[in-house]
Amino acid sequence: MKKPRSRVTTDGLDRAPHRAFMRAMGLDDAAIAKPMIGVVSMKGEQTPCNMTHDFQVAAAKEGIAESGGTPREFATISVSDGISMNHEGMKFSLLSRELIADSIEAVVHGLAYDALIGFGGCDKTLPGVMMGMVRCNVPSVFIYGGSALPGRFEGRDLTALDSYEAVGSVLSGDMDEATLARIERACLPTVGACAGQFTANTMAMVSEALGLTIPNISMVPGVYAERAQAARRAGRLVMEMLARGGPKPRDVVTRMALENAAAIVAATGGSTNAALHLPAIANEAGIRFTLDDVGEVFARTPLIGNLRPGGKHTAKDVYDIGGAAVVIRALIASGHIEGDCLTITGRTLAQEHDAAPAPDGEVVFAPASPIMRDGGVAILKGNLCPDGAVIKVAGLKALQFEGTARVFEDEESCVAAVRDRAYAAGDVLIIRNEGPVGGPGMREMLGVTALIYGQGMGEKVALVTDGRFSGATRGLCIGYVSPEAAVGGPLALVATGDRIRIDAAARRMDLLVDDAELDRRRAAWTAPPPRHRAGALAKYAKLVGQAPGGAVTHDCAADWPWFDDEVR
């Protein structure tokens, strides 16, 4: 029988110094003799999204201790998308996903922890923690910290998106600043992540479809005491998993599980960022699952979630009708999710959600009568994006658009033009050099897209970028254009005045310029110089790959064979 990995730090005469460090932390002989279980979170004051972690971490540690383990709490970073939005700080958002996964690997393997419970809250923390779990491949339980409750204003629910779009309304003269101030104070009434089906709630549902979390926990609001019960259960469950040798993350994250995760994104009109995060999680498992694979699932999955930003409802509304289990069971019954996939409980997805309520017909529709037949998110191809681009089609009134390009070399210059209303209906606003390498860091564009929408121009113009969009973005917005401009992708060749055709129904986006002219422009193009020559962003730009593979900084599953042997 294998000994716990952590025995390498505790057993033997030459481990007396190691035990001395443990005793300095208050551990006695009994605690040192037990399995060491890592508990990682983002507790801190960077964002309200992670401020639900404290009481849940305490409960998880209680569950571990009650079940014979010694919990070892540690923290990792978080970059608030909300506070870093629309300025240079956003370049660190996607980079933070890699730092989170790397930091978890460093602590879990560096200290030889036997198992892991990981909490996520702000957008990139969820995929970052799941990537770290799959990379380390020790028994692991993922827990989302939960969303904020929606705000209320003039008889309607609010989310953080309302404050972004209200800024655009003030700039266009459709709202006064006093009303904006009231929305600002009302839209986030509690701690927790954004309440709509933005990136955090999307990736929380992904964790359920992958089978990496306590079933049906994702939509429980972050301030509800029910979360402590689930976290305590996670502590007990991770000890059970350790005792029976699994399932480990790579037993659960299979190709079919990844297809299930892509299906729940499309079915709920989730964040376009999931098209980037799913390939990244797959990479940690050694599975090739690209933007094309995500797109195939998106195209065959009906949109059944009437959720913001494309729909009407929030995570709290999903919780009130029975949680994510309602969506999962409905999609299993309709054949859009494979119910035989294993979960960390040792039971299948179908077994865990067999008793879930049927869709209510308002928050979640039945797959037989969906909002849209082919999902809320689509992957486009064409001569402007030969390797792919992503658009959220949920909530769009029209799926075709043809217009005239107005080219901006960075986000700031486009934002300035939008603030000044220096654009017109029929424009295709191009923001380039904001990709993984060119940014570097692939900034989200919620600031500019919300301004456009708030000015009443959401579907009168299109916005195309090699950067990313927030899960809260709505309107005719196409992002993740690949290859990106900075590495010579076709986006680098677009000139102001060119015609561009977008046909989301046909899954195409094309630059209407003849091949001879494009060849001439390509011959004249030179790569832009790096924007950062030192620091984390410079290192990131040298390592990061393109969007279709998840914009990851290493290739394939990490291998730690030494820890698979019995500790000697």
Coordinates of C-alpha atoms in Angstrom, one line a residue:
M1 CA 0.0 0.0 0.0
K2 CA 1.3 3.4 -0.9
K3 CA 2.2 5.8 1.8
P4 CA 0.9 9.4 1.6
R5 CA 3.1 11.7 -0.5
S6 CA 3.6 13.9 2.5
R7 CA 5.6 11.2 4.3
V8 CA 8.6 12.4 2.3
T9 CA 8.5 15.5 4.5
T10 CA 7.7 13.9 7.8
D11 CA 9.2 10.4 8.2
G12 CA 12.7 9.5 9.2
L13 CA 15.6 10.7 11.3
D14 CA 16.7 13.2 8.6
R15 CA 13.3 14.8 8.6
A16 CA 13.7 16.2 12.1
P17 CA 14.3 19.8 10.7
H18 CA 11.2 19.4 8.5
R19 CA 9.1 18.4 11.6
A20 CA 10.6 21.3 13.5
F21 CA 9.1 23.7 11.0
M22 CA 5.8 22.0 11.3
R23 CA 5.9 22.2 15.1
A24 CA 6.6 25.9 14.8
M25 CA 3.2 26.2 13.0
G26 CA 1.5 24.5 16.0
L27 CA 1.3 20.9 14.7
D28 CA 1.7 18.1 17.2
D29 CA 2.8 14.5 16.6
A30 CA -0.8 13.4 15.8
A31 CA -1.2 16.2 13.2
I32 CA 2.2 15.6 11.6
A33 CA 1.3 11.9 11.2
K34 CA -1.9 12.6 9.2
P35 CA -2.1 13.3 5.5
M36 CA -1.4 16.9 4.5
I37 CA -4.2 18.5 2.5
G38 CA -3.7 21.8 0.7
V39 CA -6.5 24.3 0.8
V40 CA -5.9 27.2 -1.6
S41 CA -8.0 30.3 -2.0
M42 CA -7.7 34.0 -3.0
K43 CA -8.7 35.4 0.4
G44 CA -7.9 39.1 0.3
E45 CA -9.1 42.5 -0.6
Q46 CA -8.5 42.6 -4.3
T47 CA -12.1 42.1 -5.4
P48 CA -15.5 41.3 -3.8
C49 CA -15.5 38.1 -5.9
N50 CA -13.2 36.3 -3.5
M51 CA -14.4 37.8 -0.2
T52 CA -16.8 34.9 0.2
H53 CA -13.9 32.5 0.6
D54 CA -13.1 33.0 4.3
F55 CA -16.0 31.2 5.9
Q56 CA -15.9 28.5 3.2
V57 CA -12.2 27.8 3.7
A58 CA -12.8 27.5 7.4
A59 CA -15.6 25.0 6.8
A60 CA -13.4 23.0 4.3
K61 CA -10.6 22.8 6.9
E62 CA -13.1 21.5 9.5
G63 CA -14.3 18.8 7.1
I64 CA -10.7 17.7 6.5
A65 CA -9.8 17.6 10.2
E66 CA -13.0 15.7 11.1
S67 CA -12.0 13.1 8.5
G68 CA -8.5 12.5 9.7
G69 CA -6.4 15.0 7.6
T70 CA -4.3 18.0 8.5
P71 CA -5.4 21.0 6.5
R72 CA -2.7 23.3 5.2
E73 CA -4.1 26.6 4.0
F74 CA -2.3 28.8 1.5
A75 CA -3.2 31.7 -0.8
T76 CA -2.6 32.6 -4.4
I77 CA -3.1 35.7 -6.4
S78 CA -6.2 37.3 -8.0
V79 CA -6.4 40.2 -10.5
S80 CA -9.9 41.8 -10.4
D81 CA -11.2 42.0 -13.9
G82 CA -13.6 44.7 -12.8
I83 CA -10.9 47.0 -11.3
S84 CA -8.3 46.2 -14.0
M85 CA -10.8 46.8 -16.9
N86 CA -10.1 49.4 -19.6
H87 CA -6.6 50.3 -18.7
E88 CA -3.1 48.7 -18.9
G89 CA -3.7 46.6 -15.7
M90 CA -6.0 44.3 -17.7
K91 CA -2.9 42.9 -19.4
F92 CA -2.3 41.0 -16.2
S93 CA -5.7 39.3 -16.1
L94 CA -5.1 36.4 -18.4
L95 CA -1.5 36.1 -17.3
S96 CA -2.9 35.7 -13.7
R97 CA -4.5 32.4 -14.8
E98 CA -1.1 31.0 -15.5
L99 CA 0.4 32.4 -12.3
I100 CA -2.4 30.7 -10.3
A101 CA -1.8 27.3 -11.9
D102 CA 1.9 27.7 -11.5
S103 CA 1.7 28.7 -7.9
I104 CA -0.6 25.8 -7.0
E105 CA 1.9 23.4 -8.7
A106 CA 4.8 24.9 -6.8
V107 CA 3.1 24.6 -3.4
V108 CA 1.5 21.2 -3.9
H109 CA 4.6 19.5 -5.3
G110 CA 7.1 21.6 -3.4
L111 CA 5.6 20.6 -0.1
A112 CA 4.4 17.2 -1.2
Y113 CA 0.7 17.7 -0.2
D114 CA -1.4 14.6 -0.6
A115 CA -4.6 16.3 -1.8
L116 CA -6.1 19.7 -2.6
I117 CA -9.3 21.7 -2.2
G118 CA -9.2 24.8 -4.4
F119 CA -11.5 27.9 -4.3
G120 CA -12.1 30.2 -7.2
G121 CA -14.0 33.5 -7.4
C122 CA -12.9 36.2 -9.8
D123 CA -13.0 35.2 -13.5
K124 CA -9.4 33.8 -14.1
T125 CA -9.2 32.2 -10.7
L126 CA -11.6 29.4 -11.7
P127 CA -9.8 28.1 -14.7
G128 CA -6.5 28.8 -13.0
V129 CA -7.3 26.6 -10.0
M130 CA -8.8 23.8 -12.2
M131 CA -5.7 23.9 -14.4
G132 CA -3.5 23.6 -11.3
M133 CA -5.5 20.7 -10.0
V134 CA -5.3 18.8 -13.3
R135 CA -1.6 19.6 -13.6
C136 CA -0.8 18.3 -10.1
N137 CA -3.3 15.3 -10.4
V138 CA -3.7 14.7 -6.7
P139 CA -7.2 14.0 -5.3
S140 CA -8.8 17.4 -5.6
V141 CA -12.1 19.2 -5.1
F142 CA -12.9 22.6 -6.8
I143 CA -15.3 25.0 -5.1
Y144 CA -16.6 28.2 -6.6
G145 CA -17.0 30.9 -4.0
G146 CA -20.4 31.9 -5.3
S147 CA -21.9 35.0 -7.0
A148 CA -23.1 38.2 -5.5
L149 CA -26.8 38.8 -5.1
P150 CA -28.3 41.0 -7.8
G151 CA -28.9 44.6 -7.0
R152 CA -32.3 46.3 -7.3
F153 CA -33.0 49.7 -8.9
E154 CA -36.4 51.1 -9.9
G155 CA -38.0 47.7 -9.7
R156 CA -35.5 45.7 -11.7
D157 CA -32.5 43.5 -11.0
L158 CA -29.0 45.0 -11.6
T159 CA -25.6 43.4 -12.2
A160 CA -22.2 45.1 -12.6
L161 CA -22.8 45.3 -16.3
D162 CA -25.5 47.9 -15.7
S163 CA -22.9 50.3 -14.3
Y164 CA -20.7 49.9 -17.3
E165 CA -23.5 50.5 -19.8
A166 CA -24.8 53.4 -17.8
V167 CA -21.5 55.2 -18.4
G168 CA -22.2 55.0 -22.1
S169 CA -25.7 56.3 -21.6
V170 CA -24.4 59.3 -19.7
L171 CA -21.9 60.0 -22.4
S172 CA -24.7 59.9 -25.0
G173 CA -26.9 62.2 -23.0
D174 CA -29.5 59.5 -22.3
M175 CA -28.9 59.4 -18.6
D176 CA -27.8 61.9 -16.0
E177 CA -24.9 61.4 -13.6
A178 CA -27.2 61.3 -10.6
T179 CA -28.9 58.2 -11.9
L180 CA -25.5 56.7 -12.8
A181 CA -24.4 57.3 -9.2
R182 CA -27.5 55.4 -7.9
I183 CA -26.8 52.5 -10.2
E184 CA -23.2 52.4 -9.1
R185 CA -24.3 52.1 -5.5
A186 CA -27.0 49.5 -6.2
C187 CA -25.5 47.1 -8.7
L188 CA -23.3 45.1 -6.3
P189 CA -25.1 44.9 -2.9
T190 CA -23.0 41.9 -1.5
V191 CA -19.7 40.3 -1.9
G192 CA -19.4 37.5 -4.5
A193 CA -18.7 37.4 -8.2
C194 CA -20.8 39.1 -10.8
A195 CA -24.4 37.8 -10.8
G196 CA -24.9 37.3 -14.5
Q197 CA -23.8 34.4 -16.7
F198 CA -20.5 36.1 -17.1
T199 CA -17.1 34.3 -16.9
A200 CA -17.2 33.4 -13.2
N201 CA -20.6 31.8 -13.3
T202 CA -19.9 30.2 -16.7
M203 CA -16.7 28.6 -15.4
A204 CA -18.5 27.5 -12.2
M205 CA -21.0 25.6 -14.4
V206 CA -18.1 24.2 -16.3
S207 CA -16.7 22.8 -13.1
E208 CA -20.0 21.0 -12.6
A209 CA -20.1 19.6 -16.2
L210 CA -16.5 18.5 -15.9
G211 CA -17.3 16.7 -12.6
L212 CA -14.6 18.5 -10.6
T213 CA -16.8 20.0 -7.8
I214 CA -19.6 19.1 -5.3
P215 CA -22.6 18.5 -7.5
N216 CA -25.1 21.4 -7.8
I217 CA -23.1 23.9 -5.7
S218 CA -22.2 26.4 -8.4
M219 CA -25.3 28.6 -8.4
V220 CA -25.7 28.9 -4.6
P221 CA -25.1 32.6 -3.9
G222 CA -21.8 33.4 -2.2
V223 CA -23.3 34.8 0.9
Y224 CA -25.5 31.8 1.7
A225 CA -24.7 29.6 4.7
E226 CA -25.4 26.6 2.5
R227 CA -21.9 27.2 1.0
A228 CA -20.3 26.3 4.4
Q229 CA -22.1 23.0 4.4
A230 CA -20.8 22.2 0.9
A231 CA -17.3 23.2 1.8
R232 CA -17.4 21.0 4.8
R233 CA -18.6 18.2 2.6
A234 CA -15.6 18.9 0.3
G235 CA -13.2 18.4 3.2
R236 CA -14.8 15.0 3.9
L237 CA -14.9 14.0 0.2
V238 CA -11.3 14.8 -0.5
M239 CA -10.3 12.5 2.4
E240 CA -12.5 9.8 0.9
M241 CA -10.9 10.3 -2.5
L242 CA -7.4 10.1 -0.9
A243 CA -8.3 6.8 0.9
R244 CA -9.6 5.1 -2.2
G245 CA -6.9 6.5 -4.5
G246 CA -9.2 8.7 -6.6
P247 CA -10.8 9.7 -8.8
K248 CA -8.0 12.1 -9.6
P249 CA -8.6 15.1 -11.8
R250 CA -7.2 13.4 -15.0
D251 CA -9.6 10.5 -14.4
V252 CA -12.5 13.0 -14.5
V253 CA -11.3 15.5 -17.2
T254 CA -11.7 13.4 -20.3
R255 CA -12.5 14.5 -23.8
M256 CA -16.1 13.7 -23.3
A257 CA -16.2 15.7 -20.1
L258 CA -14.7 18.6 -22.0
E259 CA -17.4 18.3 -24.6
N260 CA -20.0 18.3 -21.7
A261 CA -18.4 21.5 -20.4
A262 CA -18.5 23.2 -23.8
A263 CA -22.2 22.2 -24.1
I264 CA -23.1 23.8 -20.8
V265 CA -21.4 27.1 -22.0
A266 CA -23.4 27.1 -25.2
A267 CA -26.7 26.1 -23.5
T268 CA -26.5 29.0 -21.0
G269 CA -25.2 31.7 -23.3
G270 CA -22.1 31.7 -21.3
S271 CA -18.8 33.7 -21.5
T272 CA -16.8 33.6 -24.7
N273 CA -13.8 33.2 -22.4
A274 CA -14.7 29.6 -21.9
A275 CA -13.6 29.0 -25.5
L276 CA -10.1 29.9 -24.3
H277 CA -10.2 28.2 -20.9
L278 CA -11.5 24.8 -22.0
P279 CA -8.5 24.1 -24.3
A280 CA -6.2 25.3 -21.5
I281 CA -7.7 22.9 -19.0
A282 CA -7.5 20.1 -21.6
N283 CA -3.8 20.9 -22.2
E284 CA -3.1 20.2 -18.5
A285 CA -4.7 16.7 -19.0
G286 CA -2.7 16.0 -22.1
I287 CA -5.8 16.2 -24.3
R288 CA -5.8 18.2 -27.6
F289 CA -9.1 20.1 -27.4
T290 CA -8.9 23.3 -29.5
L291 CA -11.2 26.2 -30.4
D292 CA -12.4 24.1 -33.4
D293 CA -13.5 21.3 -31.0
V294 CA -15.2 23.8 -28.8
G295 CA -17.0 25.2 -31.8
E296 CA -18.3 21.8 -32.9
V297 CA -20.0 21.4 -29.6
F298 CA -21.3 25.0 -29.5
A299 CA -22.9 24.4 -33.0
R300 CA -24.9 21.4 -31.9
T301 CA -26.1 22.6 -28.5
P302 CA -29.3 24.5 -28.1
L303 CA -29.5 27.7 -26.0
I304 CA -31.8 27.0 -23.1
G305 CA -30.6 29.5 -20.4
N306 CA -32.4 32.8 -20.4
L307 CA -29.5 34.4 -18.5
R308 CA -27.7 37.8 -18.6
P309 CA -26.2 39.4 -20.6
G310 CA -28.1 38.0 -23.5
G311 CA -31.2 37.1 -21.4
K312 CA -33.0 38.2 -18.4
H313 CA -31.9 36.3 -15.3
T314 CA -29.0 35.8 -12.9
A315 CA -27.3 33.0 -11.0
K316 CA -29.7 33.5 -8.0
D317 CA -32.7 32.8 -10.3
V318 CA -31.0 29.6 -11.5
Y319 CA -30.5 28.6 -7.8
D320 CA -34.1 29.3 -7.0
I321 CA -35.4 26.8 -9.7
G322 CA -33.0 24.0 -8.7
G323 CA -29.5 25.0 -9.6
A324 CA -27.1 24.0 -12.4
A325 CA -28.5 20.5 -12.0
V326 CA -31.6 21.6 -13.9
V327 CA -29.5 22.4 -17.0
I328 CA -27.3 19.3 -16.7
R329 CA -30.2 16.9 -16.3
A330 CA -32.1 18.5 -19.2
L331 CA -29.1 18.3 -21.5
I332 CA -28.4 14.7 -20.5
A333 CA -32.0 13.8 -21.3
S334 CA -31.8 15.5 -24.7
G335 CA -28.5 13.8 -25.6
H336 CA -26.4 17.0 -25.5
I337 CA -24.4 16.0 -22.4
E338 CA -23.0 12.5 -21.8
G339 CA -24.3 11.4 -18.5
D340 CA -21.9 8.4 -18.1
C341 CA -18.9 10.7 -17.3
L342 CA -17.3 10.2 -13.9
T343 CA -17.3 12.8 -11.2
I344 CA -15.1 13.3 -8.2
T345 CA -17.8 11.7 -6.0
G346 CA -17.1 8.4 -7.8
R347 CA -20.6 8.5 -9.3
T348 CA -21.6 9.5 -12.8
L349 CA -22.9 12.9 -13.9
A350 CA -26.3 11.3 -14.6
Q351 CA -26.4 9.6 -11.2
E352 CA -25.6 12.9 -9.4
H353 CA -28.4 14.8 -11.2
D354 CA -31.1 12.2 -11.6
A355 CA -33.4 14.0 -9.2
A356 CA -33.0 17.5 -10.5
P357 CA -36.2 19.4 -11.3
A358 CA -37.3 19.9 -14.9
P359 CA -36.7 23.3 -16.6
D360 CA -39.1 26.0 -15.4
G361 CA -39.7 27.4 -18.9
E362 CA -38.6 31.0 -17.9
V363 CA -35.1 30.9 -16.5
V364 CA -34.2 27.6 -18.2
F365 CA -36.1 26.3 -21.2
A366 CA -36.6 22.7 -22.3
P367 CA -34.1 21.6 -25.0
A368 CA -37.0 20.6 -27.2
S369 CA -38.2 24.2 -27.2
P370 CA -35.0 26.2 -26.9
I371 CA -34.4 30.0 -27.2
M372 CA -32.0 29.2 -30.1
R373 CA -31.3 25.8 -31.7
D374 CA -27.6 26.1 -32.1
G375 CA -26.2 27.6 -28.9
G376 CA -25.4 31.1 -27.5
V377 CA -21.8 31.2 -28.5
A378 CA -20.3 30.6 -32.0
I379 CA -16.9 30.1 -33.6
L380 CA -16.3 32.0 -36.8
K381 CA -13.8 31.1 -39.6
G382 CA -12.9 33.0 -42.8
N383 CA -10.0 34.9 -44.4
L384 CA -10.0 37.4 -41.5
C385 CA -9.8 34.7 -38.9
P386 CA -8.5 31.5 -40.5
D387 CA -7.8 29.9 -37.1
G388 CA -11.0 31.1 -35.6
A389 CA -12.8 33.9 -33.7
V390 CA -15.5 33.9 -31.1
I391 CA -18.9 35.7 -30.9
K392 CA -21.7 35.5 -28.4
V393 CA -24.9 35.3 -30.4
A394 CA -27.3 35.0 -27.5
G395 CA -29.5 38.0 -27.5
L396 CA -28.5 39.3 -30.9
K397 CA -31.3 40.5 -33.1
A398 CA -29.4 40.0 -36.4
L399 CA -26.7 37.5 -37.2
Q400 CA -25.4 39.2 -40.4
F401 CA -23.5 42.5 -40.7
E402 CA -21.4 44.1 -43.4
G403 CA -19.6 47.4 -42.8
T404 CA -16.6 49.6 -43.2
A405 CA -13.4 49.0 -41.2
R406 CA -12.1 51.7 -38.8
V407 CA -8.7 50.5 -37.5
F408 CA -7.3 51.2 -34.1
E409 CA -3.9 49.9 -33.0
D410 CA -4.8 49.5 -29.4
E411 CA -7.8 49.6 -27.0
E412 CA -7.2 53.1 -25.7
S413 CA -7.5 54.8 -29.1
C414 CA -10.8 53.1 -29.8
V415 CA -12.2 54.0 -26.4
A416 CA -11.3 57.6 -27.1
A417 CA -13.1 57.6 -30.4
V418 CA -16.2 55.9 -28.8
R419 CA -16.3 58.4 -25.9
D420 CA -16.2 61.3 -28.5
R421 CA -18.9 59.6 -30.6
A422 CA -16.4 59.7 -33.5
Y423 CA -17.8 56.6 -35.2
A424 CA -21.0 55.9 -37.1
A425 CA -23.6 53.2 -37.7
G426 CA -22.2 50.7 -40.2
D427 CA -18.6 50.9 -38.9
V428 CA -16.6 47.8 -38.0
L429 CA -14.3 48.9 -35.3
I430 CA -11.0 47.0 -35.4
I431 CA -8.9 46.8 -32.3
R432 CA -5.6 45.0 -33.1
N433 CA -2.3 44.2 -31.4
E434 CA -4.2 43.2 -28.2
G435 CA -3.7 39.4 -28.6
P436 CA -1.8 37.1 -26.2
V437 CA 1.6 38.2 -27.7
G438 CA 0.8 41.6 -29.0
G439 CA -0.9 43.0 -25.9
P440 CA 0.7 41.2 -24.3
G441 CA -2.0 39.5 -22.2
M442 CA -5.1 39.7 -24.4
R443 CA -7.1 42.4 -22.6
E444 CA -10.9 42.2 -22.2
M445 CA -12.8 44.9 -23.9
L446 CA -15.9 45.3 -21.7
G447 CA -15.1 49.0 -21.2
V448 CA -15.5 49.9 -24.9
T449 CA -18.3 47.4 -25.7
A450 CA -20.4 48.6 -22.8
L451 CA -19.9 52.2 -23.9
I452 CA -21.1 51.3 -27.4
Y453 CA -24.1 49.5 -26.0
G454 CA -24.9 52.3 -23.5
Q455 CA -24.8 54.8 -26.4
G456 CA -27.5 52.7 -28.2
M457 CA -25.1 51.5 -30.9
G458 CA -24.8 47.9 -29.7
E459 CA -25.9 46.3 -33.0
K460 CA -25.5 49.3 -35.3
V461 CA -21.7 48.7 -35.4
A462 CA -19.5 45.7 -35.0
L463 CA -16.3 45.4 -33.0
V464 CA -13.5 42.9 -34.0
T465 CA -10.4 42.3 -32.0
D466 CA -7.6 39.8 -31.3
G467 CA -8.2 40.7 -27.7
R468 CA -10.8 39.2 -25.5
F469 CA -14.3 40.1 -24.3
S470 CA -15.7 40.0 -20.8
G471 CA -18.4 37.4 -20.2
A472 CA -20.6 40.5 -19.6
T473 CA -20.1 41.8 -23.2
R474 CA -23.1 41.9 -25.5
G475 CA -23.6 43.3 -29.0
L476 CA -22.0 42.4 -32.3
C477 CA -18.6 41.7 -30.8
I478 CA -16.1 39.3 -32.3
G479 CA -12.9 38.5 -30.3
Y480 CA -10.0 36.1 -30.0
V481 CA -9.3 36.6 -33.7
S482 CA -6.5 34.1 -34.7
P483 CA -3.8 34.3 -35.7
E484 CA -3.4 37.7 -33.9
A485 CA -2.1 40.8 -35.6
A486 CA 1.2 40.9 -33.8
V487 CA 2.3 37.5 -35.3
G488 CA 1.2 38.5 -38.8
G489 CA -2.4 37.3 -38.8
P490 CA -4.8 38.8 -41.4
L491 CA -6.1 41.3 -38.9
A492 CA -2.7 43.1 -39.3
L493 CA -3.5 43.7 -43.0
V494 CA -6.9 45.5 -42.5
A495 CA -6.9 49.2 -43.6
T496 CA -9.5 51.8 -42.6
G497 CA -12.1 51.8 -45.4
D498 CA -12.0 48.1 -46.1
R499 CA -15.3 46.2 -46.2
I500 CA -15.9 43.4 -43.8
R501 CA -18.7 40.8 -43.8
I502 CA -19.8 39.0 -40.7
D503 CA -22.2 36.1 -41.0
A504 CA -22.6 34.5 -37.6
A505 CA -25.4 32.1 -38.9
A506 CA -22.9 30.8 -41.5
R507 CA -20.0 31.0 -39.0
R508 CA -17.9 33.2 -41.2
M509 CA -16.1 36.5 -41.1
D510 CA -14.3 37.8 -44.2
L511 CA -12.3 40.8 -45.3
L512 CA -13.6 41.8 -48.7
V513 CA -10.2 42.7 -50.2
D514 CA -8.8 40.8 -53.2
D515 CA -5.9 38.4 -52.7
A516 CA -3.4 40.5 -54.8
E517 CA -3.9 43.5 -52.5
L518 CA -3.6 41.4 -49.4
D519 CA -0.3 39.9 -50.8
R520 CA 1.0 43.4 -51.3
R521 CA 0.1 44.5 -47.8
R522 CA 1.6 41.3 -46.4
A523 CA 4.9 41.9 -48.1
A524 CA 5.1 45.4 -46.6
W525 CA 4.1 44.4 -43.1
T526 CA 6.6 44.3 -40.3
A527 CA 6.1 43.0 -36.8
P528 CA 5.5 45.6 -34.1
P529 CA 8.2 45.9 -31.4
P530 CA 7.5 44.3 -28.0
R531 CA 5.6 46.6 -25.8
H532 CA 7.3 45.2 -22.6
R533 CA 10.9 44.3 -22.5
A534 CA 11.1 43.2 -18.9
G535 CA 9.0 41.9 -16.1
A536 CA 6.2 39.3 -16.1
L537 CA 4.5 40.5 -19.3
A538 CA 7.7 40.3 -21.3
K539 CA 8.2 36.7 -20.1
Y540 CA 4.6 35.9 -20.9
A541 CA 4.8 37.2 -24.4
K542 CA 7.8 35.0 -25.1
L543 CA 6.0 31.8 -23.9
V544 CA 2.3 32.2 -24.7
G545 CA 0.6 30.4 -27.5
Q546 CA -2.4 31.5 -29.6
A547 CA -6.0 31.5 -28.6
P548 CA -7.1 28.3 -30.4
G549 CA -4.9 26.2 -28.0
G550 CA -6.0 28.2 -24.9
A551 CA -3.2 30.8 -24.9
V552 CA -1.2 28.6 -22.6
T553 CA 2.5 28.9 -21.7
H554 CA 3.5 25.3 -21.8
D555 CA 2.5 22.3 -23.9
C556 CA 1.0 19.0 -22.7
A557 CA 0.4 17.4 -19.3
A558 CA 3.1 17.9 -16.6
D559 CA 4.6 14.6 -15.5
W560 CA 5.6 13.9 -11.9
P561 CA 6.3 10.1 -11.9
W562 CA 8.3 10.2 -8.7
F563 CA 5.2 11.0 -6.7
D564 CA 3.4 8.0 -8.3
D565 CA 5.9 5.7 -6.6
E566 CA 5.6 4.5 -3.0
V567 CA 7.4 7.0 -0.8
R568 CA 10.5 5.4 0.5

